[in-house]
Structure formats: C-alpha cells, structure tokens
C-alpha cells in the first residue's frame, strides 16, 4: 500500500521489510478496513532498550507530522530507508544455550554460522546457519532458547553496501539521542 510506504519512509527506520499480512492479526483487520499500518520492531525481548524506544518515539512524531497530526515538518532524516527484497527468521533447531556468532548490521552469506546452541555443559553443540545472503537486522540477546524460537532476522537487499551504510548511519544517529 502506497500510504503505508509513505508512513514507513516518514518513520525513517533504516530498513523496511514488506511482510505478508497474517489473517486474524491487527494488520489484517486494518487492511480490511482500508487503514494503512506500519509495525516498528526494535529492541530485545524482556527488556526496555532506551535507544530503540527513542527511535520509536522519534519515528511516531515524524509520521504524525507527515500526517499533519502535529505542527511542523519532520526533521531531516539520517538517510533514505532501504527496502528489503526478502527476509528470513533463523529459528533454533533445538533448546539450549545460545552463543551468537554475528552482530546486528553484519553482512552474512548463505550457510555461514550465525549462532551455536549447546547443552548446559557445552558438549552437544549445533551450528545454526544463515539461509540467505543478507544483513542481520534483528537478533535475540537472551542466552537460553527453546526449539523453534527466533534467533536472528536476516534481510536480503538489492544493494547490500547501501543497506550497510544506512544501518550504520542510523546507529550513529541513535548514539546522538536527538528526539526529532
């Protein structure tokens, strides 16, 4: 939807992932009613990540200004968001202790180990591989995982170098703490 893309551009997250709507979800209901919706995913489970919260508040204000719900124009962006061609969540093949092998924003290749999962004594280690070439846009931080849990979100881009630059600019912008 063009209106949702305009809102996503105004929000100014570094990466936009166009995902399928799941029946029964809030997004599906909004779509049935002709209401554009975007979903911001950031931070980590079970914790408040102040940097991600600041980015979310800043994005909401930018969208509200774009929609004329707040006065003024959105402040200049750190860069143009990049659209992912595809993305995949890498899931835990077994329960155990997780050791991440990649960082947020890191470029990975198909088959590259992105994490290992072991039993509590470290004896039975299983390498978890990337299913595609792309950039890590999300990653679990908790060290204990259950079989089937999402470990890592990898996005594929037409121009990976541009995506890397955009993510790096966003991280640098976040470090500045502006509230836009």
Tab-separated table of N, CA and C in Angstrom:
chain	number	residue	atom	x	y	z
A	1	UNK	N	0.839	-1.177	0.000
A	1	UNK	CA	0.000	0.000	0.000
A	1	UNK	C	0.889	1.247	0.000
A	2	UNK	N	0.602	2.155	-0.894
A	2	UNK	CA	1.407	3.372	-1.058
A	2	UNK	C	1.395	4.245	0.199
A	3	UNK	N	0.235	4.337	0.864
A	3	UNK	CA	0.152	5.167	2.082
A	3	UNK	C	1.013	4.587	3.195
A	4	UNK	N	1.024	3.275	3.333
A	4	UNK	CA	1.862	2.649	4.362
A	4	UNK	C	3.337	2.868	4.039
A	5	UNK	N	3.700	2.804	2.760
A	5	UNK	CA	5.096	3.045	2.388
A	5	UNK	C	5.493	4.487	2.704
A	6	UNK	N	4.606	5.444	2.461
A	6	UNK	CA	4.887	6.846	2.800
A	6	UNK	C	5.087	7.008	4.307
A	7	UNK	N	4.256	6.324	5.089
A	7	UNK	CA	4.403	6.379	6.545
A	7	UNK	C	5.725	5.735	6.968
A	8	UNK	N	6.075	4.616	6.357
A	8	UNK	CA	7.335	3.942	6.693
A	8	UNK	C	8.524	4.832	6.339
A	9	UNK	N	8.461	5.500	5.196
A	9	UNK	CA	9.534	6.424	4.821
A	9	UNK	C	9.634	7.573	5.826
A	10	UNK	N	8.471	8.106	6.235
A	10	UNK	CA	8.461	9.206	7.208
A	10	UNK	C	9.000	8.738	8.559
A	11	UNK	N	8.669	7.529	8.956
A	11	UNK	CA	9.140	6.994	10.240
A	11	UNK	C	10.667	6.983	10.286
A	12	UNK	N	11.274	6.654	9.151
A	12	UNK	CA	12.729	6.730	8.957
A	12	UNK	C	13.514	5.674	9.725
A	13	UNK	N	12.963	4.469	9.830
A	13	UNK	CA	13.777	3.356	10.305
A	13	UNK	C	14.753	3.021	9.183
A	14	UNK	N	15.897	2.436	9.468
A	14	UNK	CA	16.872	2.196	8.407
A	14	UNK	C	16.428	1.156	7.389
A	15	UNK	N	15.603	0.190	7.808
A	15	UNK	CA	15.204	-0.908	6.930
A	15	UNK	C	13.688	-1.043	6.946
A	16	UNK	N	13.120	-1.233	5.764
A	16	UNK	CA	11.698	-1.504	5.624
A	16	UNK	C	11.568	-2.927	5.092
A	17	UNK	N	10.782	-3.734	5.807
A	17	UNK	CA	10.517	-5.105	5.371
A	17	UNK	C	9.029	-5.184	5.058
A	18	UNK	N	8.704	-5.419	3.803
A	18	UNK	CA	7.306	-5.588	3.410
A	18	UNK	C	6.951	-7.044	3.666
A	19	UNK	N	6.125	-7.290	4.675
A	19	UNK	CA	5.814	-8.671	5.030
A	19	UNK	C	4.352	-8.984	4.740
A	20	UNK	N	4.087	-10.261	4.594
A	20	UNK	CA	2.730	-10.719	4.324
A	20	UNK	C	1.844	-10.468	5.542
A	21	UNK	N	0.591	-10.161	5.288
A	21	UNK	CA	-0.374	-9.952	6.358
A	21	UNK	C	-0.876	-11.317	6.822
A	22	UNK	N	-0.914	-11.505	8.145
A	22	UNK	CA	-1.414	-12.760	8.715
A	22	UNK	C	-2.874	-12.591	9.108
A	23	UNK	N	-3.737	-13.484	8.628
A	23	UNK	CA	-5.162	-13.427	8.977
A	23	UNK	C	-5.322	-13.452	10.487
A	24	UNK	N	-6.258	-12.649	10.966
A	24	UNK	CA	-6.524	-12.589	12.393
A	24	UNK	C	-5.662	-11.587	13.137
A	25	UNK	N	-4.704	-10.970	12.440
A	25	UNK	CA	-3.818	-10.004	13.090
A	25	UNK	C	-4.418	-8.599	13.014
A	26	UNK	N	-3.882	-7.693	13.829
A	26	UNK	CA	-4.294	-6.291	13.778
A	26	UNK	C	-4.040	-5.721	12.379
A	27	UNK	N	-2.897	-6.069	11.789
A	27	UNK	CA	-2.591	-5.582	10.435
A	27	UNK	C	-3.641	-6.040	9.435
A	28	UNK	N	-4.092	-7.291	9.541
A	28	UNK	CA	-5.107	-7.808	8.614
A	28	UNK	C	-6.418	-7.048	8.774
A	29	UNK	N	-6.829	-6.803	10.013
A	29	UNK	CA	-8.070	-6.070	10.267
A	29	UNK	C	-7.969	-4.645	9.724
A	30	UNK	N	-6.831	-3.987	9.948
A	30	UNK	CA	-6.633	-2.633	9.428
A	30	UNK	C	-6.698	-2.640	7.904
A	31	UNK	N	-6.045	-3.614	7.282
A	31	UNK	CA	-6.068	-3.702	5.819
A	31	UNK	C	-7.488	-3.893	5.302
A	32	UNK	N	-8.283	-4.763	5.950
A	32	UNK	CA	-9.678	-4.981	5.545
A	32	UNK	C	-10.485	-3.693	5.605
A	33	UNK	N	-10.114	-2.781	6.506
A	33	UNK	CA	-10.837	-1.518	6.669
A	33	UNK	C	-10.206	-0.373	5.869
A	34	UNK	N	-9.148	-0.675	5.110
A	34	UNK	CA	-8.507	0.352	4.294
A	34	UNK	C	-7.636	1.315	5.086
A	35	UNK	N	-7.176	0.897	6.248
A	35	UNK	CA	-6.352	1.746	7.110
A	35	UNK	C	-4.888	1.344	6.957
A	36	UNK	N	-4.037	2.276	6.532
A	36	UNK	CA	-2.618	1.917	6.406
A	36	UNK	C	-2.001	1.733	7.793
A	37	UNK	N	-1.102	0.786	7.900
A	37	UNK	CA	-0.467	0.499	9.181
A	37	UNK	C	0.983	0.090	8.946
A	38	UNK	N	1.849	0.526	9.861
A	38	UNK	CA	3.228	0.069	9.858
A	38	UNK	C	3.525	-0.481	11.249
A	39	UNK	N	4.458	-1.407	11.324
A	39	UNK	CA	4.848	-2.011	12.592
A	39	UNK	C	6.341	-1.753	12.788
A	40	UNK	N	6.687	-1.205	13.929
A	40	UNK	CA	8.081	-0.942	14.290
A	40	UNK	C	8.570	-2.076	15.183
A	41	UNK	N	9.619	-2.751	14.764
A	41	UNK	CA	10.207	-3.825	15.566
A	41	UNK	C	11.628	-3.430	15.904
A	42	UNK	N	11.904	-3.368	17.199
A	42	UNK	CA	13.251	-2.994	17.635
A	42	UNK	C	13.448	-3.432	19.071
A	43	UNK	N	14.674	-3.357	19.524
A	43	UNK	CA	14.972	-3.715	20.899
A	43	UNK	C	15.066	-5.209	21.066
A	44	UNK	N	14.983	-5.651	22.289
A	44	UNK	CA	15.082	-7.074	22.559
A	44	UNK	C	13.996	-7.500	23.526
A	45	UNK	N	13.717	-8.773	23.547
A	45	UNK	CA	12.666	-9.312	24.400
A	45	UNK	C	12.990	-9.121	25.875
A	46	UNK	N	11.947	-8.862	26.649
A	46	UNK	CA	12.011	-8.794	28.110
A	46	UNK	C	12.870	-7.658	28.656
A	47	UNK	N	13.183	-6.672	27.837
A	47	UNK	CA	13.986	-5.539	28.297
A	47	UNK	C	13.503	-4.258	27.636
A	48	UNK	N	13.680	-3.137	28.340
A	48	UNK	CA	13.450	-1.835	27.738
A	48	UNK	C	14.781	-1.357	27.178
A	49	UNK	N	14.823	-1.118	25.876
A	49	UNK	CA	16.025	-0.640	25.207
A	49	UNK	C	15.802	0.841	24.905
A	50	UNK	N	16.431	1.707	25.709
A	50	UNK	CA	16.171	3.149	25.593
A	50	UNK	C	16.444	3.689	24.197
A	51	UNK	N	17.487	3.228	23.559
A	51	UNK	CA	17.816	3.699	22.217
A	51	UNK	C	16.695	3.350	21.233
A	52	UNK	N	16.187	2.128	21.309
A	52	UNK	CA	15.096	1.713	20.420
A	52	UNK	C	13.808	2.450	20.738
A	53	UNK	N	13.570	2.706	22.026
A	53	UNK	CA	12.379	3.462	22.419
A	53	UNK	C	12.466	4.888	21.876
A	54	UNK	N	13.630	5.521	22.021
A	54	UNK	CA	13.812	6.881	21.484
A	54	UNK	C	13.571	6.909	19.977
A	55	UNK	N	14.101	5.905	19.273
A	55	UNK	CA	13.902	5.845	17.823
A	55	UNK	C	12.424	5.676	17.489
A	56	UNK	N	11.709	4.875	18.269
A	56	UNK	CA	10.287	4.675	18.039
A	56	UNK	C	9.478	5.939	18.276
A	57	UNK	N	9.761	6.634	19.365
A	57	UNK	CA	9.058	7.895	19.652
A	57	UNK	C	9.356	8.921	18.568
A	58	UNK	N	10.629	9.012	18.173
A	58	UNK	CA	11.011	9.945	17.115
A	58	UNK	C	10.279	9.589	15.813
A	59	UNK	N	10.203	8.291	15.490
A	59	UNK	CA	9.501	7.858	14.278
A	59	UNK	C	8.022	8.175	14.318
A	60	UNK	N	7.394	7.945	15.468
A	60	UNK	CA	5.961	8.250	15.608
A	60	UNK	C	5.723	9.746	15.400
A	61	UNK	N	6.563	10.576	15.998
A	61	UNK	CA	6.420	12.033	15.814
A	61	UNK	C	6.603	12.425	14.350
A	62	UNK	N	7.554	11.795	13.682
A	62	UNK	CA	7.785	12.102	12.264
A	62	UNK	C	6.548	11.751	11.432
A	63	UNK	N	5.965	10.576	11.703
A	63	UNK	CA	4.762	10.160	10.967
A	63	UNK	C	3.600	11.095	11.289
A	64	UNK	N	3.445	11.454	12.557
A	64	UNK	CA	2.353	12.364	12.932
A	64	UNK	C	2.511	13.726	12.265
A	65	UNK	N	3.732	14.198	12.099
A	65	UNK	CA	3.949	15.471	11.384
A	65	UNK	C	3.635	15.302	9.895
A	66	UNK	N	4.023	14.173	9.347
A	66	UNK	CA	3.742	13.908	7.936
A	66	UNK	C	2.240	13.838	7.685
A	67	UNK	N	1.487	13.306	8.651
A	67	UNK	CA	0.030	13.201	8.537
A	67	UNK	C	-0.692	14.470	8.995
A	68	UNK	N	0.082	15.515	9.371
A	68	UNK	CA	-0.460	16.799	9.837
A	68	UNK	C	-1.206	16.659	11.171
A	69	UNK	N	-0.858	15.665	11.955
A	69	UNK	CA	-1.440	15.488	13.290
A	69	UNK	C	-0.672	16.312	14.319
A	70	UNK	N	0.556	16.684	13.983
A	70	UNK	CA	1.377	17.576	14.789
A	70	UNK	C	1.845	18.708	13.886
A	71	UNK	N	2.052	19.902	14.455
A	71	UNK	CA	2.527	21.013	13.619
A	71	UNK	C	3.986	20.816	13.207
A	72	UNK	N	4.352	21.510	12.157
A	72	UNK	CA	5.735	21.486	11.702
A	72	UNK	C	6.005	20.370	10.711
A	73	UNK	N	7.220	20.398	10.212
A	73	UNK	CA	7.654	19.384	9.250
A	73	UNK	C	8.570	18.401	9.960
A	74	UNK	N	8.587	17.159	9.504
A	74	UNK	CA	9.523	16.207	10.106
A	74	UNK	C	10.958	16.697	9.923
A	75	UNK	N	11.825	16.507	10.923
A	75	UNK	CA	13.217	16.911	10.770
A	75	UNK	C	13.904	16.090	9.686
A	76	UNK	N	15.027	16.607	9.226
A	76	UNK	CA	15.789	15.893	8.197
A	76	UNK	C	16.137	14.499	8.700
A	77	UNK	N	16.106	13.553	7.793
A	77	UNK	CA	16.393	12.163	8.137
A	77	UNK	C	17.888	11.903	8.099
A	78	UNK	N	18.307	10.833	8.747
A	78	UNK	CA	19.711	10.406	8.735
A	78	UNK	C	20.066	9.803	7.390
A	79	UNK	N	19.069	9.399	6.612
A	79	UNK	CA	19.296	8.761	5.320
A	79	UNK	C	18.011	8.122	4.820
A	80	UNK	N	18.016	7.693	3.609
A	80	UNK	CA	16.849	7.067	2.986
A	80	UNK	C	16.717	5.621	3.461
A	81	UNK	N	15.540	5.228	4.004
A	81	UNK	CA	15.363	3.825	4.388
A	81	UNK	C	15.533	2.913	3.174
A	82	UNK	N	16.035	1.721	3.399
A	82	UNK	CA	16.209	0.764	2.305
A	82	UNK	C	15.175	-0.344	2.440
A	83	UNK	N	14.647	-0.773	1.313
A	83	UNK	CA	13.620	-1.803	1.278
A	83	UNK	C	14.271	-3.167	1.100
A	84	UNK	N	13.976	-4.070	2.013
A	84	UNK	CA	14.486	-5.434	1.909
A	84	UNK	C	13.729	-6.164	0.817
A	85	UNK	N	14.458	-6.919	-0.004
A	85	UNK	CA	13.819	-7.724	-1.044
A	85	UNK	C	13.147	-8.943	-0.436
A	86	UNK	N	13.768	-9.458	0.611
A	86	UNK	CA	13.272	-10.652	1.279
A	86	UNK	C	13.890	-10.669	2.662
A	87	UNK	N	13.318	-11.440	3.555
A	87	UNK	CA	13.930	-11.623	4.861
A	87	UNK	C	13.538	-12.982	5.402
A	88	UNK	N	14.322	-13.446	6.345
A	88	UNK	CA	14.043	-14.747	6.957
A	88	UNK	C	14.451	-14.713	8.414
A	89	UNK	N	13.635	-15.337	9.234
A	89	UNK	CA	13.991	-15.539	10.636
A	89	UNK	C	14.693	-16.877	10.737
A	90	UNK	N	15.846	-16.896	11.358
A	90	UNK	CA	16.558	-18.137	11.628
A	90	UNK	C	16.044	-18.622	12.979
A	91	UNK	N	15.594	-19.863	13.036
A	91	UNK	CA	14.993	-20.400	14.260
A	91	UNK	C	15.874	-21.471	14.892
A	92	UNK	N	15.732	-21.620	16.196
A	92	UNK	CA	16.524	-22.589	16.949
A	92	UNK	C	16.096	-24.010	16.593
A	93	UNK	N	17.029	-24.845	16.148
A	93	UNK	CA	16.687	-26.229	15.832
A	93	UNK	C	16.520	-27.091	17.088
A	94	UNK	N	16.999	-26.587	18.222
A	94	UNK	CA	16.907	-27.315	19.489
A	94	UNK	C	16.939	-26.315	20.632
A	95	UNK	N	16.590	-26.761	21.808
A	95	UNK	CA	16.673	-25.928	23.009
A	95	UNK	C	18.094	-25.979	23.544
A	96	UNK	N	18.504	-24.922	24.236
A	96	UNK	CA	19.826	-24.925	24.836
A	96	UNK	C	20.351	-23.537	25.105
A	97	UNK	N	21.668	-23.462	25.190
A	97	UNK	CA	22.358	-22.206	25.466
A	97	UNK	C	22.861	-21.637	24.146
A	98	UNK	N	22.496	-20.392	23.888
A	98	UNK	CA	22.808	-19.731	22.622
A	98	UNK	C	24.077	-18.896	22.731
A	99	UNK	N	24.929	-19.009	21.726
A	99	UNK	CA	26.078	-18.122	21.572
A	99	UNK	C	25.974	-17.530	20.173
A	100	UNK	N	25.732	-16.209	20.106
A	100	UNK	CA	25.637	-15.534	18.809
A	100	UNK	C	27.014	-15.438	18.168
A	101	UNK	N	27.053	-15.612	16.858
A	101	UNK	CA	28.315	-15.518	16.121
A	101	UNK	C	28.351	-14.295	15.214
A	102	UNK	N	27.256	-13.534	15.163
A	102	UNK	CA	27.182	-12.354	14.309
A	102	UNK	C	26.593	-11.189	15.095
A	103	UNK	N	26.861	-9.978	14.604
A	103	UNK	CA	26.367	-8.757	15.237
A	103	UNK	C	25.256	-8.147	14.398
A	104	UNK	N	24.469	-7.279	15.026
A	104	UNK	CA	23.477	-6.517	14.276
A	104	UNK	C	24.182	-5.704	13.205
A	105	UNK	N	23.615	-5.668	12.026
A	105	UNK	CA	24.198	-4.905	10.932
A	105	UNK	C	25.267	-5.651	10.156
A	106	UNK	N	25.642	-6.840	10.613
A	106	UNK	CA	26.702	-7.597	9.942
A	106	UNK	C	26.167	-8.278	8.685
A	107	UNK	N	26.990	-8.293	7.652
A	107	UNK	CA	26.629	-8.986	6.415
A	107	UNK	C	26.989	-10.460	6.562
A	108	UNK	N	26.072	-11.347	6.137
A	108	UNK	CA	26.292	-12.789	6.227
A	108	UNK	C	26.043	-13.442	4.875
A	109	UNK	N	26.615	-14.613	4.720
A	109	UNK	CA	26.455	-15.403	3.493
A	109	UNK	C	25.613	-16.648	3.792
A	110	UNK	N	24.973	-17.191	2.775
A	110	UNK	CA	24.227	-18.433	2.910
A	110	UNK	C	25.150	-19.515	3.457
A	111	UNK	N	24.691	-20.204	4.491
A	111	UNK	CA	25.471	-21.283	5.084
A	111	UNK	C	26.414	-20.849	6.193
A	112	UNK	N	26.626	-19.548	6.340
A	112	UNK	CA	27.513	-19.041	7.393
A	112	UNK	C	26.888	-19.295	8.759
A	113	UNK	N	27.688	-19.678	9.732
A	113	UNK	CA	27.199	-19.887	11.086
A	113	UNK	C	26.854	-18.534	11.713
A	114	UNK	N	25.598	-18.402	12.156
A	114	UNK	CA	25.163	-17.166	12.796
A	114	UNK	C	25.070	-17.337	14.311
A	115	UNK	N	25.028	-18.597	14.770
A	115	UNK	CA	24.957	-18.883	16.201
A	115	UNK	C	25.262	-20.358	16.429
A	116	UNK	N	25.559	-20.692	17.684
A	116	UNK	CA	25.646	-22.095	18.082
A	116	UNK	C	24.758	-22.281	19.305
A	117	UNK	N	24.206	-23.475	19.396
A	117	UNK	CA	23.373	-23.828	20.541
A	117	UNK	C	23.975	-25.091	21.144
A	118	UNK	N	24.130	-25.063	22.460
A	118	UNK	CA	24.714	-26.235	23.119
A	118	UNK	C	23.874	-26.632	24.320
A	119	UNK	N	24.151	-27.834	24.831
A	119	UNK	CA	23.506	-28.255	26.075
A	119	UNK	C	24.189	-27.524	27.230
A	120	UNK	N	23.662	-27.618	28.440
A	120	UNK	CA	24.217	-26.838	29.562
A	120	UNK	C	25.709	-27.046	29.844
A	121	UNK	N	26.263	-28.185	29.489
A	121	UNK	CA	27.698	-28.399	29.740
A	121	UNK	C	28.547	-28.132	28.503
A	122	UNK	N	27.912	-27.717	27.415
A	122	UNK	CA	28.645	-27.355	26.202
A	122	UNK	C	29.088	-28.529	25.361
A	123	UNK	N	28.587	-29.721	25.654
A	123	UNK	CA	29.039	-30.919	24.934
A	123	UNK	C	28.379	-31.069	23.569
A	124	UNK	N	27.090	-30.926	23.511
A	124	UNK	CA	26.355	-31.142	22.260
A	124	UNK	C	26.117	-29.808	21.578
A	125	UNK	N	27.061	-29.365	20.735
A	125	UNK	CA	26.941	-28.073	20.059
A	125	UNK	C	26.372	-28.244	18.658
A	126	UNK	N	25.437	-27.359	18.317
A	126	UNK	CA	24.842	-27.355	16.987
A	126	UNK	C	25.037	-25.974	16.376
A	127	UNK	N	25.640	-25.939	15.192
A	127	UNK	CA	25.806	-24.674	14.470
A	127	UNK	C	24.496	-24.349	13.757
A	128	UNK	N	24.126	-23.071	13.766
A	128	UNK	CA	22.923	-22.604	13.092
A	128	UNK	C	23.366	-21.699	11.951
A	129	UNK	N	22.926	-22.023	10.725
A	129	UNK	CA	23.408	-21.329	9.535
A	129	UNK	C	22.393	-20.347	8.971
A	130	UNK	N	22.911	-19.336	8.276
A	130	UNK	CA	22.069	-18.377	7.576
A	130	UNK	C	21.467	-19.039	6.337
A	131	UNK	N	20.150	-18.840	6.112
A	131	UNK	CA	19.524	-19.411	4.925
A	131	UNK	C	19.691	-18.561	3.668
A	132	UNK	N	20.256	-17.354	3.826
A	132	UNK	CA	20.406	-16.475	2.665
A	132	UNK	C	21.545	-15.494	2.864
A	133	UNK	N	21.967	-14.871	1.776
A	133	UNK	CA	22.937	-13.778	1.840
A	133	UNK	C	22.179	-12.535	2.269
A	134	UNK	N	22.686	-11.816	3.255
A	134	UNK	CA	21.982	-10.620	3.683
A	134	UNK	C	22.661	-9.928	4.839
A	135	UNK	N	21.882	-9.110	5.535
A	135	UNK	CA	22.366	-8.319	6.667
A	135	UNK	C	21.506	-8.657	7.877
A	136	UNK	N	22.146	-8.830	9.017
A	136	UNK	CA	21.436	-9.136	10.256
A	136	UNK	C	20.713	-7.867	10.718
A	137	UNK	N	19.368	-7.928	10.751
A	137	UNK	CA	18.583	-6.755	11.166
A	137	UNK	C	17.900	-6.975	12.511
A	138	UNK	N	18.018	-8.157	13.065
A	138	UNK	CA	17.461	-8.454	14.375
A	138	UNK	C	18.162	-9.669	14.941
A	139	UNK	N	18.265	-9.696	16.282
A	139	UNK	CA	18.986	-10.812	16.902
A	139	UNK	C	18.561	-10.933	18.354
A	140	UNK	N	18.319	-12.146	18.796
A	140	UNK	CA	17.958	-12.378	20.184
A	140	UNK	C	19.205	-12.197	21.058
A	141	UNK	N	18.991	-11.684	22.253
A	141	UNK	CA	20.092	-11.465	23.186
A	141	UNK	C	20.080	-12.473	24.321
A	142	UNK	N	18.910	-13.032	24.605
A	142	UNK	CA	18.789	-13.957	25.726
A	142	UNK	C	19.609	-15.217	25.454
A	143	UNK	N	20.331	-15.716	26.433
A	143	UNK	CA	21.206	-16.863	26.203
A	143	UNK	C	20.498	-18.217	26.223
A	144	UNK	N	19.295	-18.283	26.750
A	144	UNK	CA	18.559	-19.544	26.782
A	144	UNK	C	17.475	-19.515	25.725
A	145	UNK	N	17.457	-20.550	24.871
A	145	UNK	CA	16.472	-20.605	23.794
A	145	UNK	C	15.785	-21.961	23.793
A	146	UNK	N	14.580	-21.972	23.221
A	146	UNK	CA	13.808	-23.199	23.063
A	146	UNK	C	13.704	-23.519	21.579
A	147	UNK	N	13.590	-24.780	21.263
A	147	UNK	CA	13.451	-25.201	19.871
A	147	UNK	C	12.334	-24.419	19.199
A	148	UNK	N	12.608	-23.881	18.024
A	148	UNK	CA	11.620	-23.135	17.251
A	148	UNK	C	11.626	-21.641	17.480
A	149	UNK	N	12.311	-21.158	18.524
A	149	UNK	CA	12.348	-19.713	18.785
A	149	UNK	C	13.170	-18.991	17.728
A	150	UNK	N	12.770	-17.747	17.458
A	150	UNK	CA	13.507	-16.906	16.522
A	150	UNK	C	14.839	-16.500	17.149
A	151	UNK	N	15.912	-16.664	16.392
A	151	UNK	CA	17.255	-16.308	16.864
A	151	UNK	C	17.781	-15.054	16.196
A	152	UNK	N	17.516	-14.941	14.901
A	152	UNK	CA	18.191	-13.918	14.103
A	152	UNK	C	17.313	-13.601	12.895
A	153	UNK	N	17.171	-12.311	12.573
A	153	UNK	CA	16.402	-11.882	11.405
A	153	UNK	C	17.394	-11.351	10.380
A	154	UNK	N	17.383	-11.954	9.215
A	154	UNK	CA	18.325	-11.590	8.150
A	154	UNK	C	17.529	-11.065	6.960
A	155	UNK	N	17.939	-9.906	6.455
A	155	UNK	CA	17.261	-9.299	5.310
A	155	UNK	C	18.190	-9.292	4.105
A	156	UNK	N	17.582	-9.495	2.950
A	156	UNK	CA	18.308	-9.526	1.675
A	156	UNK	C	18.018	-8.219	0.940
A	157	UNK	N	19.044	-7.624	0.369
A	157	UNK	CA	18.905	-6.337	-0.302
A	157	UNK	C	19.488	-6.389	-1.710
A	158	UNK	N	18.900	-5.590	-2.586
A	158	UNK	CA	19.427	-5.478	-3.946
A	158	UNK	C	20.819	-4.852	-3.917
A	159	UNK	N	21.004	-3.856	-3.034
A	159	UNK	CA	22.283	-3.164	-2.906
A	159	UNK	C	22.753	-3.261	-1.447
A	160	UNK	N	23.422	-4.364	-1.074
A	160	UNK	CA	23.800	-4.573	0.329
A	160	UNK	C	24.707	-3.492	0.899
A	161	UNK	N	25.603	-2.954	0.098
A	161	UNK	CA	26.503	-1.897	0.614
A	161	UNK	C	25.700	-0.669	1.045
A	162	UNK	N	24.693	-0.303	0.244
A	162	UNK	CA	23.822	0.824	0.587
A	162	UNK	C	23.082	0.531	1.893
A	163	UNK	N	22.595	-0.695	2.046
A	163	UNK	CA	21.894	-1.079	3.272
A	163	UNK	C	22.834	-1.012	4.474
A	164	UNK	N	24.055	-1.475	4.315
A	164	UNK	CA	25.037	-1.399	5.407
A	164	UNK	C	25.270	0.053	5.820
A	165	UNK	N	25.432	0.932	4.837
A	165	UNK	CA	25.647	2.360	5.128
A	165	UNK	C	24.444	2.957	5.856
A	166	UNK	N	23.241	2.604	5.410
A	166	UNK	CA	22.036	3.140	6.023
A	166	UNK	C	21.906	2.683	7.471
A	167	UNK	N	22.151	1.406	7.718
A	167	UNK	CA	22.076	0.886	9.088
A	167	UNK	C	23.143	1.552	9.951
A	168	UNK	N	24.358	1.700	9.444
A	168	UNK	CA	25.439	2.350	10.203
A	168	UNK	C	25.083	3.806	10.510
A	169	UNK	N	24.501	4.534	9.547
A	169	UNK	CA	24.104	5.927	9.768
A	169	UNK	C	23.019	6.015	10.833
A	170	UNK	N	22.094	5.051	10.828
A	170	UNK	CA	21.033	5.020	11.828
A	170	UNK	C	21.619	4.798	13.223
A	171	UNK	N	22.529	3.858	13.335
A	171	UNK	CA	23.156	3.570	14.635
A	171	UNK	C	23.893	4.805	15.132
A	172	UNK	N	24.610	5.482	14.244
A	172	UNK	CA	25.335	6.701	14.620
A	172	UNK	C	24.360	7.789	15.052
A	173	UNK	N	23.246	7.920	14.307
A	173	UNK	CA	22.217	8.908	14.634
A	173	UNK	C	21.610	8.601	16.000
A	174	UNK	N	21.375	7.323	16.285
A	174	UNK	CA	20.834	6.904	17.571
A	174	UNK	C	21.756	7.284	18.719
A	175	UNK	N	23.034	7.153	18.503
A	175	UNK	CA	24.001	7.464	19.553
A	175	UNK	C	23.922	8.948	19.938
A	176	UNK	N	23.476	9.788	18.974
A	176	UNK	CA	23.336	11.211	19.248
A	176	UNK	C	22.156	11.548	20.131
A	177	UNK	N	21.104	10.666	20.137
A	177	UNK	CA	19.976	10.836	21.040
A	177	UNK	C	19.000	11.946	20.700
A	178	UNK	N	18.981	12.455	19.467
A	178	UNK	CA	18.041	13.516	19.088
A	178	UNK	C	16.607	13.007	19.177
A	179	UNK	N	15.661	13.874	19.529
A	179	UNK	CA	14.271	13.460	19.670
A	179	UNK	C	13.381	13.873	18.518
A	180	UNK	N	13.869	14.593	17.486
A	180	UNK	CA	13.108	14.909	16.286
A	180	UNK	C	11.691	15.048	16.526
